[in-house]
Amino acid sequence: EKNTARTMITMTNEINDKYLSQIHDPDAAPDQKTVACGTCHRGHSMPITYKPPPEHEGHEHANPPAKP
C-alpha cells in the first residue's frame, strides 16, 4: 500500500509539474490548476468512476461540470 501511495504521489506531482504548470489562466485560482489525491479519490480508497449525467438534446451545456 505504501508503494502504491508513493507511486500515486509521484504521478500527481508529475501531472502538476509537467502538464498543469503549462496552464496560464489568470482567472483560475491555484487550486483549480492542480490535481491532488481528492481530485480522483474524493474520500474513497479507490477512485470512483465518473459517470457524466445524461445529455439532453439541445442542452449539452446547460449544466457544465463544477470546478474541483
Short mmCIF file of C-alpha atoms in Angstrom, two decimals:
data_model
loop_
_atom_site.label_atom_id
_atom_site.label_comp_id
_atom_site.label_asym_id
_atom_site.label_seq_id
_atom_site.Cartn_x
_atom_site.Cartn_y
_atom_site.Cartn_z
CA GLU A 1 0.00 0.00 0.00
CA LYS A 2 2.84 2.39 0.78
CA ASN A 3 4.48 1.73 -2.58
CA THR A 4 1.18 2.33 -4.36
CA ALA A 5 0.72 5.58 -2.45
CA ARG A 6 4.25 6.69 -3.30
CA THR A 7 3.68 5.91 -6.97
CA MET A 8 0.44 7.87 -7.00
CA ILE A 9 2.04 10.85 -5.24
CA THR A 10 4.79 10.80 -7.86
CA MET A 11 2.14 10.66 -10.61
CA THR A 12 0.23 13.58 -9.06
CA ASN A 13 3.40 15.68 -8.79
CA GLU A 14 4.31 14.89 -12.39
CA ILE A 15 0.86 15.87 -13.67
CA ASN A 16 1.06 19.16 -11.79
CA ASP A 17 4.66 19.95 -12.75
CA LYS A 18 4.71 18.71 -16.34
CA TYR A 19 1.20 19.47 -17.56
CA LEU A 20 -0.85 21.73 -15.33
CA SER A 21 2.01 24.18 -14.83
CA GLN A 22 1.55 24.99 -18.52
CA ILE A 23 -1.94 26.39 -17.92
CA HIS A 24 -1.83 30.17 -17.72
CA ASP A 25 -5.38 31.16 -16.82
CA PRO A 26 -5.33 34.40 -14.81
CA ASP A 27 -8.91 33.81 -13.62
CA ALA A 28 -8.18 30.37 -12.13
CA ALA A 29 -7.19 30.01 -8.51
CA PRO A 30 -4.05 27.93 -7.81
CA ASP A 31 -6.15 25.00 -6.53
CA GLN A 32 -8.04 24.99 -9.84
CA LYS A 33 -4.79 24.42 -11.73
CA THR A 34 -3.57 21.42 -9.74
CA VAL A 35 -4.63 17.88 -9.01
CA ALA A 36 -4.46 16.23 -5.60
CA CYS A 37 -5.43 12.86 -4.17
CA GLY A 38 -9.01 14.05 -3.68
CA THR A 39 -9.35 15.01 -7.34
CA CYS A 40 -9.91 11.35 -8.18
CA HIS A 41 -10.45 9.59 -4.87
CA ARG A 42 -12.97 12.02 -3.34
CA GLY A 43 -12.61 10.43 0.09
CA HIS A 44 -12.55 6.79 -1.08
CA SER A 45 -9.61 4.42 -1.05
CA MET A 46 -10.27 3.58 -4.72
CA PRO A 47 -11.28 6.26 -7.24
CA ILE A 48 -14.92 6.14 -8.20
CA THR A 49 -15.67 6.04 -11.93
CA TYR A 50 -17.04 9.36 -13.12
CA LYS A 51 -20.38 8.98 -14.87
CA PRO A 52 -21.49 12.20 -16.54
CA PRO A 53 -25.20 12.98 -16.37
CA PRO A 54 -27.15 12.08 -19.49
CA GLU A 55 -27.15 14.82 -22.10
CA HIS A 56 -30.45 16.23 -23.18
CA GLU A 57 -30.78 17.07 -26.84
CA GLY A 58 -30.01 20.74 -27.37
CA HIS A 59 -28.92 21.27 -23.76
CA GLU A 60 -25.40 19.83 -23.73
CA HIS A 61 -24.00 22.85 -21.88
CA ALA A 62 -26.95 23.61 -19.62
CA ASN A 63 -25.19 22.17 -16.55
CA PRO A 64 -21.42 22.44 -17.04
CA PRO A 65 -19.35 20.36 -14.62
CA ALA A 66 -18.33 22.13 -11.43
CA LYS A 67 -14.70 23.09 -10.97
CA PRO A 68 -12.98 20.89 -8.38
#
